[in-house]
Coordinates of C-alpha atoms and ligand atoms in Angstrom, one line a residue:
M1 CA -136.8 81.6 82.1
K2 CA -137.9 80.4 85.6
K3 CA -137.9 84.4 86.8
I4 CA -140.3 84.6 84.1
T5 CA -142.7 82.2 84.3
L6 CA -143.2 83.1 88.0
V7 CA -143.8 86.5 87.2
L8 CA -146.4 85.4 84.5
G9 CA -147.8 82.9 87.0
C10 CA -147.9 86.2 89.3
L11 CA -150.0 87.9 87.2
I12 CA -152.4 85.1 86.4
L13 CA -152.8 83.9 90.0
L14 CA -153.1 87.4 91.4
N15 CA -154.7 85.5 94.5
S16 CA -152.0 83.4 95.3
S17 CA -149.0 83.3 97.4
C18 CA -147.4 85.6 94.7
S19 CA -149.6 88.2 95.9
K20 CA -148.1 87.6 99.2
K21 CA -144.8 89.7 98.7
Q22 CA -147.1 92.9 97.0
N23 CA -149.5 93.1 100.1
N24 CA -149.9 97.0 100.6
A25 CA -151.7 96.5 103.8
I26 CA -148.3 95.3 105.8
P27 CA -145.8 97.7 105.9
N28 CA -142.2 97.0 105.1
Y29 CA -140.6 96.4 108.5
I30 CA -136.7 96.5 108.3
E31 CA -134.2 94.1 110.1
E32 CA -134.1 95.0 113.7
P33 CA -131.5 93.4 116.0
H34 CA -133.3 93.7 119.4
S35 CA -136.6 91.7 118.5
F36 CA -137.3 88.1 117.2
S37 CA -140.6 89.0 115.6
Q38 CA -140.6 89.0 111.6
P39 CA -143.5 91.2 111.3
N40 CA -143.4 91.1 107.5
D41 CA -144.7 87.6 107.9
A42 CA -147.4 88.2 110.8
A43 CA -147.7 91.1 112.8
I44 CA -149.8 92.6 115.9
T45 CA -152.0 95.2 115.5
H46 CA -154.2 95.2 118.6
L47 CA -153.7 94.2 121.9
D48 CA -156.6 93.1 124.7
L49 CA -155.1 92.5 128.0
D50 CA -156.7 90.7 130.8
I51 CA -154.7 90.7 133.9
N52 CA -154.0 90.3 137.7
V53 CA -151.7 92.4 139.6
D54 CA -150.9 90.1 142.9
F55 CA -148.6 92.0 145.4
D56 CA -148.8 88.8 147.7
N57 CA -146.8 86.6 145.6
E58 CA -145.2 89.6 143.3
I59 CA -146.6 88.4 139.8
I60 CA -148.9 89.5 137.2
Q61 CA -150.9 86.9 135.5
G62 CA -153.4 86.7 132.8
K63 CA -153.8 86.7 128.9
A64 CA -152.3 88.7 126.3
S65 CA -154.6 88.9 123.0
Y66 CA -153.9 90.1 119.7
L67 CA -155.5 91.0 116.5
I68 CA -152.8 90.3 113.9
K69 CA -152.2 91.1 110.4
N70 CA -151.3 88.3 108.7
N71 CA -149.4 88.1 105.5
E72 CA -150.5 84.2 105.1
A73 CA -147.9 83.0 107.6
S74 CA -147.6 79.4 109.1
Q75 CA -146.5 81.2 112.6
I76 CA -146.2 84.2 114.5
I77 CA -143.0 84.9 116.5
L78 CA -144.0 87.2 120.1
D79 CA -140.6 88.4 122.1
T80 CA -140.7 87.1 125.8
K81 CA -138.5 87.0 128.3
F82 CA -138.8 85.6 132.2
I83 CA -142.5 84.7 131.8
T84 CA -143.8 81.5 132.1
I85 CA -146.5 80.4 129.2
D86 CA -149.1 78.3 130.4
K87 CA -151.2 78.1 127.0
V88 CA -151.8 79.5 123.6
Q89 CA -154.7 79.8 121.3
A90 CA -155.4 80.9 118.1
D91 CA -158.7 82.5 117.1
G92 CA -159.9 80.8 120.7
K93 CA -158.5 77.1 119.9
D94 CA -155.8 75.9 121.9
T95 CA -152.6 75.7 119.5
T96 CA -148.9 74.4 119.6
F97 CA -146.2 76.8 120.4
T98 CA -142.4 76.4 120.8
L99 CA -140.0 78.7 123.2
G100 CA -136.5 79.2 121.1
D101 CA -133.1 79.5 122.6
F102 CA -132.7 81.8 125.6
D103 CA -130.4 84.9 124.9
T104 CA -129.6 86.9 127.7
Q105 CA -130.1 90.4 126.1
L106 CA -133.2 89.5 124.1
G107 CA -135.0 86.4 126.3
S108 CA -136.8 84.0 124.0
P109 CA -138.8 84.0 120.8
L110 CA -142.6 82.7 121.4
K111 CA -143.0 80.6 118.1
I112 CA -147.0 79.8 117.6
D113 CA -148.0 77.6 115.0
I114 CA -151.3 79.5 113.2
N115 CA -152.8 79.2 109.8
Q116 CA -153.0 81.8 106.7
N117 CA -156.7 82.8 107.9
T118 CA -155.9 83.3 111.9
K119 CA -157.1 86.9 113.0
R120 CA -156.1 86.5 116.9
I121 CA -154.1 84.7 118.8
T122 CA -153.9 84.7 122.8
V123 CA -151.4 84.0 125.4
F124 CA -152.1 82.9 128.8
Y125 CA -149.1 83.5 130.9
K126 CA -147.2 85.0 134.3
T127 CA -144.3 86.9 135.2
T128 CA -141.5 85.5 137.5
H129 CA -139.5 87.1 139.9
K130 CA -137.1 87.3 137.7
T131 CA -138.8 90.0 135.3
E132 CA -137.2 93.0 134.8
A133 CA -139.8 95.6 134.2
L134 CA -141.4 95.5 137.0
Q135 CA -140.4 96.9 140.4
W136 CA -142.3 95.9 143.3
L137 CA -142.1 98.0 146.2
K138 CA -142.8 97.4 149.7
P139 CA -144.5 100.3 151.7
R140 CA -142.0 101.0 153.7
Q141 CA -140.3 101.8 150.0
T142 CA -142.7 104.6 149.1
T143 CA -143.5 108.1 150.0
D144 CA -146.4 107.5 152.1
K145 CA -145.1 104.1 153.8
I146 CA -148.6 102.3 153.8
H147 CA -149.0 100.4 150.8
P148 CA -147.3 98.6 148.5
F149 CA -146.4 100.0 144.9
L150 CA -145.7 98.4 141.4
F151 CA -144.9 100.5 138.3
T152 CA -143.6 98.9 134.8
Q153 CA -140.4 100.3 132.9
G154 CA -140.8 99.0 129.2
Q155 CA -137.8 101.2 127.1
A156 CA -135.7 99.7 125.7
I157 CA -136.4 96.3 125.4
L158 CA -138.2 95.4 129.1
T159 CA -141.8 94.9 127.9
R160 CA -140.9 91.4 126.8
T161 CA -140.6 90.4 130.1
W162 CA -144.2 91.3 131.3
I163 CA -146.3 91.1 128.6
P164 CA -145.4 88.4 125.4
I165 CA -144.9 91.0 122.8
Q166 CA -143.7 91.7 119.1
D167 CA -141.2 94.3 121.4
S168 CA -139.9 96.1 118.6
P169 CA -140.4 99.8 118.1
Q170 CA -141.4 99.1 114.6
I171 CA -144.6 97.7 115.9
R172 CA -147.5 99.6 116.8
I173 CA -151.0 98.6 118.3
T174 CA -153.7 100.3 120.1
Y175 CA -154.5 98.5 123.1
N176 CA -157.3 97.7 125.9
A177 CA -156.8 96.4 129.1
K178 CA -158.5 95.1 132.2
V179 CA -156.5 95.3 135.1
Q180 CA -157.6 93.4 138.9
V181 CA -155.6 95.0 141.7
P182 CA -156.4 95.2 145.4
S183 CA -159.4 97.4 146.0
Q184 CA -157.1 99.8 148.2
L185 CA -155.0 100.9 145.4
M186 CA -155.5 102.5 142.1
A187 CA -154.1 101.4 138.7
V188 CA -152.9 103.7 135.6
M189 CA -151.4 102.9 132.5
S190 CA -150.4 104.6 129.2
A191 CA -153.9 105.0 128.2
E192 CA -157.0 106.7 129.1
N193 CA -156.8 107.0 133.0
P194 CA -159.1 106.9 135.9
K195 CA -159.5 109.7 138.4
T196 CA -160.9 108.2 141.1
K197 CA -160.5 104.9 142.5
T198 CA -163.0 102.1 141.8
P199 CA -164.6 100.2 144.9
D200 CA -163.9 96.8 143.5
G201 CA -160.2 97.4 142.2
L202 CA -160.9 96.9 138.5
Y203 CA -159.9 99.0 136.1
T204 CA -160.3 99.3 132.4
F205 CA -158.2 101.3 129.8
K206 CA -158.2 102.0 126.5
M207 CA -155.4 103.5 124.1
A208 CA -156.7 104.5 121.0
Q209 CA -153.8 105.5 119.1
P210 CA -151.3 102.9 117.7
I211 CA -148.3 103.0 120.0
S212 CA -145.0 101.3 120.2
P213 CA -144.8 98.1 122.6
Y214 CA -142.2 100.2 124.9
L215 CA -144.7 102.7 125.7
I216 CA -146.8 100.2 127.3
A217 CA -146.9 101.3 130.9
L218 CA -148.7 100.5 134.3
A219 CA -148.2 101.8 137.7
V220 CA -150.5 100.5 140.8
G221 CA -150.3 102.0 144.2
D222 CA -152.1 104.5 146.4
I223 CA -152.3 107.4 144.0
E224 CA -154.5 110.3 143.7
Y225 CA -155.4 112.5 141.0
K226 CA -155.5 116.7 140.8
A227 CA -155.9 118.3 137.8
V228 CA -153.8 121.6 136.6
S229 CA -155.9 122.2 133.6
N230 CA -158.8 120.7 131.8
R231 CA -156.1 118.3 129.9
T232 CA -153.0 117.9 132.1
G233 CA -152.8 116.9 136.0
I234 CA -151.1 115.2 138.3
Y235 CA -151.2 111.7 139.7
A236 CA -149.3 111.0 142.9
E237 CA -149.3 109.5 146.6
K238 CA -151.3 112.0 148.8
S239 CA -148.0 113.5 150.5
M240 CA -146.5 114.2 147.1
V241 CA -149.7 115.5 145.3
D242 CA -149.8 118.6 146.2
K243 CA -146.3 119.8 146.2
A244 CA -146.2 118.4 142.8
H245 CA -149.3 120.2 142.0
Y246 CA -147.0 123.4 142.7
E247 CA -143.9 122.4 141.1
F248 CA -145.9 121.5 137.8
S249 CA -148.2 124.2 137.5
D250 CA -147.2 125.1 134.0
M251 CA -148.1 122.0 132.8
E252 CA -150.8 123.4 130.2
N253 CA -148.4 126.2 129.3
M254 CA -146.1 123.6 128.0
V255 CA -148.3 122.0 126.2
A256 CA -149.6 125.0 124.7
S257 CA -146.3 126.1 123.7
A258 CA -145.2 123.0 122.1
E259 CA -148.4 123.0 119.9
A260 CA -147.4 126.3 119.1
L261 CA -143.8 125.2 118.1
Y262 CA -144.7 122.2 116.3
G263 CA -148.6 121.0 115.9
T264 CA -151.4 119.9 117.3
Y265 CA -150.8 117.8 120.7
A266 CA -152.1 114.3 119.3
W267 CA -152.9 112.6 122.7
E268 CA -155.7 114.5 124.4
Q269 CA -154.5 114.3 127.6
F270 CA -150.9 115.2 129.2
D271 CA -150.9 114.0 133.0
V272 CA -147.5 113.0 134.9
I273 CA -147.2 110.3 137.9
V274 CA -144.7 111.2 140.3
L275 CA -143.3 107.9 141.2
P276 CA -141.5 106.4 144.5
P277 CA -137.8 107.5 144.5
S278 CA -136.4 104.4 143.2
F279 CA -138.2 105.3 139.9
P280 CA -134.9 104.4 137.3
F281 CA -135.4 107.6 135.3
G282 CA -136.0 111.2 135.4
G283 CA -139.1 111.0 133.2
M284 CA -140.2 108.3 131.0
E285 CA -142.6 109.5 128.0
N286 CA -145.5 106.8 128.5
P287 CA -148.3 108.2 126.0
R288 CA -151.1 110.1 127.9
L289 CA -149.0 109.7 131.3
T290 CA -145.7 110.5 131.8
F291 CA -143.9 108.4 134.9
A292 CA -141.4 110.5 136.7
T293 CA -138.8 110.5 139.4
P294 CA -139.8 112.6 142.8
T295 CA -136.2 113.7 142.5
V296 CA -137.5 116.9 140.2
I297 CA -139.6 118.1 143.0
A298 CA -137.3 120.7 144.0
G299 CA -139.9 123.1 145.5
D300 CA -139.0 125.9 143.4
K301 CA -140.2 124.8 140.0
S302 CA -136.2 124.5 138.8
L303 CA -136.0 121.5 137.3
T304 CA -139.1 121.1 135.1
S305 CA -137.0 120.8 131.9
L306 CA -137.8 117.1 132.5
I307 CA -141.5 117.7 132.3
A308 CA -141.1 120.0 129.1
H309 CA -138.4 117.2 127.5
E310 CA -141.1 114.4 128.2
L311 CA -143.7 116.3 126.7
A312 CA -141.7 116.9 124.0
H313 CA -141.8 113.0 123.3
S314 CA -145.3 113.1 122.7
W315 CA -144.1 114.3 118.9
S316 CA -139.9 113.1 118.8
G317 CA -140.7 109.4 120.2
N318 CA -144.4 108.6 120.6
L319 CA -145.4 110.1 117.1
V320 CA -142.5 110.0 115.4
T321 CA -140.7 106.7 116.3
N322 CA -136.8 105.7 116.2
A323 CA -137.2 102.5 114.2
S324 CA -134.5 100.9 115.8
W325 CA -132.6 101.3 118.7
D326 CA -129.6 102.1 116.7
D327 CA -131.6 105.5 116.0
F328 CA -132.4 106.5 119.2
W329 CA -130.9 109.9 118.9
L330 CA -133.9 110.2 116.6
N331 CA -136.0 110.0 119.6
E332 CA -133.6 112.0 122.2
G333 CA -131.4 114.3 119.6
F334 CA -135.1 115.8 118.7
T335 CA -136.8 116.0 122.1
V336 CA -134.0 117.8 123.7
Y337 CA -134.0 120.2 120.7
F338 CA -137.6 120.3 121.1
E339 CA -137.2 120.6 125.0
M340 CA -134.8 123.8 124.7
R341 CA -137.2 125.7 122.6
I342 CA -140.4 124.7 124.9
M343 CA -137.9 126.2 128.0
E344 CA -137.4 128.9 125.7
A345 CA -140.5 130.1 124.6
L346 CA -141.2 129.8 128.7
Y347 CA -138.7 131.3 130.1
G348 CA -136.3 133.1 127.8
K349 CA -133.0 132.4 126.0
D350 CA -130.9 132.6 129.3
R351 CA -132.6 129.6 130.8
A352 CA -132.5 127.6 127.8
N353 CA -128.9 128.4 127.4
M354 CA -127.9 127.6 130.7
L355 CA -129.4 124.1 129.8
A356 CA -128.0 123.5 126.8
R357 CA -124.6 124.5 128.2
I358 CA -124.9 122.0 130.9
G359 CA -125.8 119.4 127.9
R360 CA -122.6 120.1 126.4
Q361 CA -120.7 120.1 129.1
D362 CA -122.0 116.5 129.9
L363 CA -121.4 115.8 126.2
E364 CA -117.3 116.7 126.8
E365 CA -117.2 114.0 129.9
E366 CA -119.0 111.4 128.0
I367 CA -116.9 112.1 124.8
E368 CA -113.7 111.7 127.1
G369 CA -115.1 108.4 129.0
F370 CA -115.4 107.1 125.0
K371 CA -111.8 108.0 124.4
D372 CA -111.2 104.2 123.6
T373 CA -114.1 103.2 122.0
P374 CA -114.7 106.1 119.6
D375 CA -117.4 104.3 117.6
D376 CA -119.8 105.0 120.7
T377 CA -120.0 108.7 120.0
K378 CA -121.7 108.3 116.5
L379 CA -125.3 109.3 116.2
K380 CA -126.0 106.3 114.3
L381 CA -125.0 103.1 116.1
N382 CA -124.6 99.6 115.8
L383 CA -125.7 97.7 118.9
K384 CA -126.5 94.4 117.1
G385 CA -125.3 91.7 120.0
R386 CA -125.2 94.6 122.8
N387 CA -127.8 95.7 124.9
P388 CA -129.4 98.7 123.5
D389 CA -129.1 100.4 127.1
D390 CA -125.3 101.1 125.6
G391 CA -126.5 103.5 123.3
M392 CA -128.6 105.5 126.0
N393 CA -126.0 108.0 126.8
S394 CA -125.5 111.7 126.1
I395 CA -124.2 111.2 122.6
A396 CA -127.8 110.5 121.9
Y397 CA -129.2 113.5 124.0
D398 CA -126.5 116.1 123.8
K399 CA -124.8 115.6 120.6
G400 CA -127.9 114.7 118.7
Y401 CA -129.4 118.3 120.1
L402 CA -126.0 120.3 119.2
F403 CA -126.4 118.4 115.4
L404 CA -130.1 119.9 115.3
R405 CA -129.0 123.7 116.9
T406 CA -126.2 123.7 114.6
L407 CA -128.6 123.0 111.7
E408 CA -131.2 125.4 113.1
E409 CA -128.7 128.3 112.9
T410 CA -127.3 127.5 109.4
V411 CA -130.5 127.5 107.9
G412 CA -132.0 129.9 109.8
R413 CA -135.2 129.3 112.3
E414 CA -138.1 130.0 110.4
K415 CA -136.8 127.3 107.8
F416 CA -136.1 125.2 110.8
D417 CA -139.1 125.1 112.2
T418 CA -141.2 124.4 108.7
F419 CA -139.0 121.9 108.3
L420 CA -139.5 120.0 111.6
K421 CA -143.3 120.8 111.3
S422 CA -143.6 119.1 108.4
Y423 CA -141.3 116.3 109.6
F424 CA -143.7 115.8 112.7
Q425 CA -146.7 115.8 110.4
K426 CA -145.2 113.5 107.4
H427 CA -144.4 110.5 109.7
A428 CA -147.0 110.7 112.6
F429 CA -147.6 107.5 113.6
S430 CA -144.7 105.9 112.1
T431 CA -141.5 104.8 112.4
I432 CA -138.2 106.4 111.1
H433 CA -134.8 105.6 110.8
T434 CA -131.9 107.6 110.3
E435 CA -131.5 107.2 106.5
K436 CA -134.9 107.9 105.7
F437 CA -134.6 111.1 107.9
V438 CA -131.7 111.8 106.3
A439 CA -133.5 111.7 102.7
F440 CA -136.0 113.4 104.0
L441 CA -133.6 116.3 105.5
N442 CA -131.9 116.6 102.0
D443 CA -135.4 116.9 100.0
N444 CA -137.4 119.1 102.5
L445 CA -134.7 121.6 103.9
L446 CA -131.2 121.2 102.7
E447 CA -131.4 120.5 98.7
K448 CA -135.1 122.9 98.8
H449 CA -133.0 125.8 99.8
G450 CA -129.7 125.0 98.0
I451 CA -127.6 124.7 101.3
T452 CA -125.0 122.5 102.0
F453 CA -124.5 120.8 105.6
N454 CA -122.2 118.0 106.5
T455 CA -125.1 115.9 107.6
D456 CA -123.0 112.7 106.9
E457 CA -120.1 113.9 109.0
W458 CA -122.4 114.5 112.0
I459 CA -124.7 111.5 112.1
Y460 CA -121.7 108.7 111.0
T461 CA -118.6 109.8 112.0
A462 CA -117.5 110.0 115.8
G463 CA -116.8 113.1 118.1
I464 CA -117.8 116.7 117.3
P465 CA -117.6 118.6 113.9
D466 CA -115.9 122.0 113.9
N467 CA -119.2 123.7 112.4
Q468 CA -120.9 123.1 115.7
S469 CA -122.5 125.9 117.4
I470 CA -121.0 127.9 120.2
I471 CA -123.2 127.8 122.8
L472 CA -122.8 130.9 125.2
S473 CA -124.1 131.7 128.5
D474 CA -123.4 135.3 130.5
K475 CA -124.9 133.9 133.3
F476 CA -122.3 130.9 133.5
E477 CA -119.3 133.1 132.8
T478 CA -120.5 135.1 136.0
V479 CA -120.5 132.1 137.9
E480 CA -117.1 131.0 136.6
K481 CA -115.6 134.3 137.8
T482 CA -117.1 133.9 141.2
V483 CA -115.7 130.6 141.8
Q484 CA -112.4 131.8 141.0
Q485 CA -112.6 134.6 143.1
F486 CA -113.8 132.8 146.0
V487 CA -110.6 130.3 145.8
K488 CA -108.4 133.4 145.3
T489 CA -109.6 135.3 148.0
N490 CA -110.1 132.4 150.4
T491 CA -113.5 134.3 151.2
V492 CA -117.0 133.5 150.1
D493 CA -119.2 136.6 148.9
K494 CA -122.8 135.6 149.8
T495 CA -124.2 138.6 147.9
L496 CA -122.7 137.4 144.5
T497 CA -124.7 133.9 144.6
K498 CA -128.1 135.2 146.0
D499 CA -130.1 135.2 143.0
W500 CA -128.6 132.0 141.6
T501 CA -130.9 129.3 139.7
T502 CA -130.4 125.9 140.3
Q503 CA -128.8 125.7 137.5
E504 CA -126.0 128.3 138.6
W505 CA -125.4 126.4 141.1
V506 CA -124.8 122.7 139.2
H507 CA -122.4 125.0 136.9
F508 CA -120.6 126.4 140.1
V509 CA -119.8 123.0 141.7
R510 CA -118.9 121.5 138.0
N511 CA -116.5 123.7 137.5
F512 CA -114.0 124.4 140.4
P513 CA -110.8 125.8 139.0
D514 CA -108.0 123.9 139.2
D515 CA -106.1 125.0 142.2
I516 CA -109.0 124.6 144.4
K517 CA -108.5 122.7 147.6
T518 CA -110.3 120.8 150.0
E519 CA -110.2 123.8 152.3
H520 CA -112.1 125.9 150.2
L521 CA -114.4 123.1 149.5
A522 CA -115.5 123.2 153.5
M523 CA -115.6 127.0 153.0
I524 CA -118.2 126.9 150.3
D525 CA -119.7 124.1 152.0
D526 CA -120.3 125.9 155.6
A527 CA -121.5 129.1 153.5
F528 CA -123.7 127.2 151.2
N529 CA -124.9 124.3 153.2
L530 CA -124.6 122.2 150.0
T531 CA -124.2 118.8 151.8
N532 CA -127.6 119.0 153.0
S533 CA -128.9 120.5 149.7
N534 CA -132.7 119.8 149.6
N535 CA -132.3 120.0 145.5
S536 CA -131.5 116.7 144.6
Y537 CA -129.6 117.5 141.3
I538 CA -127.1 120.3 143.1
A539 CA -126.7 117.5 145.8
M540 CA -125.7 114.9 143.3
V541 CA -123.1 117.4 141.7
W542 CA -121.4 118.1 144.9
Y543 CA -121.3 114.4 146.0
E544 CA -119.5 113.7 142.9
Q545 CA -117.3 116.7 143.6
A546 CA -116.5 115.7 147.1
I547 CA -115.5 112.3 145.9
N548 CA -113.3 113.6 143.3
Y549 CA -111.5 116.2 146.2
D550 CA -111.9 113.6 149.0
Y551 CA -113.6 116.1 151.0
H552 CA -115.3 114.4 153.9
G553 CA -116.6 117.6 156.0
N554 CA -120.0 118.1 157.6
N555 CA -121.0 114.2 157.5
I556 CA -120.9 114.3 153.5
D557 CA -120.2 110.6 153.5
T558 CA -123.4 109.7 155.6
K559 CA -125.2 111.6 153.4
I560 CA -123.9 110.2 150.2
E561 CA -124.9 106.8 151.6
D562 CA -128.4 108.0 152.7
F563 CA -128.6 109.5 148.9
L564 CA -127.6 106.4 147.0
I565 CA -130.0 103.8 149.4
K566 CA -132.9 105.9 149.0
V567 CA -132.6 107.3 145.3
G568 CA -132.7 105.0 142.3
R569 CA -132.6 107.4 139.5
R570 CA -129.7 105.8 137.2
W571 CA -128.3 108.9 136.1
Y572 CA -127.9 110.6 139.9
V573 CA -126.5 107.0 141.0
S574 CA -124.3 106.0 138.4
T575 CA -122.6 109.6 138.3
I576 CA -121.8 109.2 142.1
Y577 CA -120.5 105.3 141.9
K578 CA -119.0 106.4 138.8
A579 CA -116.8 109.1 141.0
F580 CA -116.1 106.6 143.6
K581 CA -114.8 104.0 141.0
R582 CA -112.4 106.8 139.3
N583 CA -111.1 108.2 142.2
D584 CA -109.9 104.5 143.2
K585 CA -112.7 103.7 145.9
V586 CA -114.5 101.3 144.4
E587 CA -114.4 99.1 148.2
T588 CA -116.7 102.0 149.5
A589 CA -118.8 102.1 146.5
L590 CA -119.5 98.6 146.9
A591 CA -119.9 99.1 150.6
I592 CA -122.5 101.5 149.6
Y593 CA -124.4 99.5 146.6
K594 CA -124.7 96.3 148.9
K595 CA -127.1 98.3 151.5
A596 CA -128.7 99.8 148.4
R597 CA -129.3 97.3 145.7
S598 CA -132.5 95.7 146.8
N599 CA -133.9 99.3 146.5
Y600 CA -133.1 99.6 143.0
H601 CA -135.1 98.8 139.8
S602 CA -133.1 96.1 137.7
V603 CA -132.1 99.0 134.9
T604 CA -130.2 100.5 137.4
A605 CA -128.7 97.8 139.2
N606 CA -127.7 95.9 136.4
T607 CA -125.7 99.4 135.2
I608 CA -124.0 99.5 138.7
D609 CA -123.7 95.7 138.9
D610 CA -121.5 95.8 135.6
M611 CA -119.8 99.2 136.5
L612 CA -118.3 98.0 139.8
G613 CA -118.1 94.2 138.7
Y614 CA -120.6 93.3 141.5
K615 CA -121.8 89.5 141.5
Q616 CA -124.9 88.4 143.9
D617 CA -124.0 86.1 146.6
Ligands
LIG1 N1 -137.1 108.1 127.3 C1 -136.2 108.5 128.2 C2 -136.1 107.8 129.3 C3 -135.1 106.2 129.0 C4 -134.3 106.0 128.0 C5 -135.6 104.8 129.0 C6 -133.6 105.2 127.5 C7 -135.0 104.1 129.2 C8 -134.1 103.7 128.3 C9 -136.4 109.7 128.9 O1 -137.5 110.6 128.0 C10 -135.5 110.8 129.0 O2 -134.4 110.8 128.6 N2 -135.0 111.1 130.5 C11 -134.1 111.8 131.2 C12 -134.5 112.8 131.3 C13 -134.1 114.3 131.3 C14 -133.0 114.0 130.0 C15 -134.6 115.6 130.9 C16 -133.8 111.0 132.4 O3 -134.2 110.0 132.8 O4 -132.9 111.2 132.8
LIG2 ZN1 -136.0 111.3 125.9

C-alpha cells in the first residue's frame, strides 16, 4: 500500500525528491571497490587545477576546483591519499568537510558538505613526501644531469595521491590546468601542450575531451619538442630528442594505420615524452601524450611496438574505458590485439607473430606462477580488498589477446573488424564492464551471425581453453634449431644469426635447451657479447638466464647491478629480482636492491618490497 502511494506521489510531485532516481542526466555508476566516491549522488564533471610545482620542497600545492553534477546530494565524496587538505569551498564559500578512516590501499574519503544546489567545489591542498604518484628526480637521475625532473603516474589508483578526486575509471572529466614551474623547466600534461618554454614557467593546459582520472598526467623537466608530423612528435631531454625522433619516425604511419583499422583518432595530437630511466612502465597511454621509458630507444627501431600499444589505448582504454580494475583486461587485452594489428599492417605477419609468440610464452610462465591461485588467471577478476596492481599482469594482456585472436579466427577477420569498429564507436567516451561487453558481443557478432563461442569459459574460468588459437612463427622455429645446434656442436656459427631481429634474440635467450651448460653460455656470450648488449630487452632476458644458470662471465654481475640501479621499469627489474628469488639468491637481490631502491618510483619499489620481503630501516 505504501509503495502505491509513493508511486502516485511521484507522479504528482515530479519536481520533488522522487524525481531523483529518474534523473537521466546522471549515468548509473556501478559499485566499484577501489573508490570511496558515490558518483550516483554527486559526480565531478570538470576540473580546474591551479598548482605550483615546488622542487625545493618536493611538493605540489594549490587548488582543485570541480564542476559537479549534483543529484540533490548533501555531500560529495572525493578520494585522497597522502595529501593535506587546507580548506574546502562550495560555490566559493568555505564549507565543512571530514576525512574518513585511512585505508592502506585506498587512502581516505574526503567528505565535503554541500547543498542540493551546489555546482562547484574547490579543494585547497598540498602533496606530502608519501605521495605515491609523483617521482621527484635529482639532476643526476635524469639523462642530461643538469636539472631536476618530475613526472606523475596515475594508473591505477594513484591520481588521488596528487589531486583530491573521484578516482574511479567510471568518472569522466574535462580539465583545464594552470601550472607554475621553475622558469628553466617546461611542463607538459595529458592535454594540449606547449611546444616551447615560457619565460616565466607558467603553463596553461586544456583537455577538452572527457577522460578518466587515472589519465591525468604531468611531467616537468628541461625538455624540448621535435615534431614527427603535423600531429605527432617527441618531447625529451636535449640529448635524447634526436635519438627518440629517429626511433619513433613511424609514429604518423602508426596513427594512420590504426585509423584505417578502427576509426578516427579522437584526440587530435599524438605525442610521446621519453622520460628518465626510472619511469616504472614501458609506456603509459596518457591522452595526447604517451609517457615512455628510454629503454625502448634501442637505436634500430626494434622495440617500437610499445608505441603501437600506447597508441592503441587511444581507442581501447582512453575512449572505451574499463569501468573497474576487475575489468582491466578490457583495456589491455584489446590493446594488445590492436597493437598486433598495427604491427602486422606496418611490418607484416612475421613480425606480429614473433611478438605474439613472445607474449604467449609470457602467458605460460604467468599461469605457472599462479598455479596455487588459479583464480588469478581469469580475465574477469575480483580485486575487492586487494591492490589493483595484483591484476596487472600477463593474464589481462596475453590471455586477453589470445581470447580476441581466437575469436577473430573463429568468426573471420572481416566480421571481427566490423564488430570492433562498432564497439569503439558505440562506447566512445564511456566506460564498459565485462558483462556489458559480453552482451554487446552476443548481440552484434555471435548471435547476429549464428556463431557459437565459449566466451564465458575464456572470461570466467581459470587457464586457457582448448580452442585457443595456435601462434606459429617459422622464424622462431629456426631460432630454436639454431640454439640446439650451438649446444650440440659446442660451436657458434655466426652466419646463422646475422640477420636476427631483437625478437629473435629474445626468443633465442629465453629458449635454451635443457642440456645447456654454463660453458655454452660463456661460448654464446663471447661470440655475441650479450652481457654488454645495448638493447635493454635482450640484456634483461640474458641477465635472467645468467641468474638461472649461475653464469658469471664477462663481468656480468656488475652489469646486472648497474642495470638494476639505473633502470626502474617494473617489468624489467621485477623479472631480474624474481630470477634471484627463484634461484635462492635473495641475499644478492637485497644487497643490490638496497642500492637501487631510492631510484625507483613507488610502484616499482612497492612491487619489489613485497617480492623480497624488504622493510625500510
Ligand atoms: N597502461 C599500461 C601501464 C600500466 C598498467 C600502468 C597497469 C599502471 C597499471 C601500459 O599501456 C602498458 O601496458 N605498458 C606496458 C607496455 C607493453 C605491454 C608494450 C609496459 O609498461 O610494459
Ligand atoms: Zn597497455
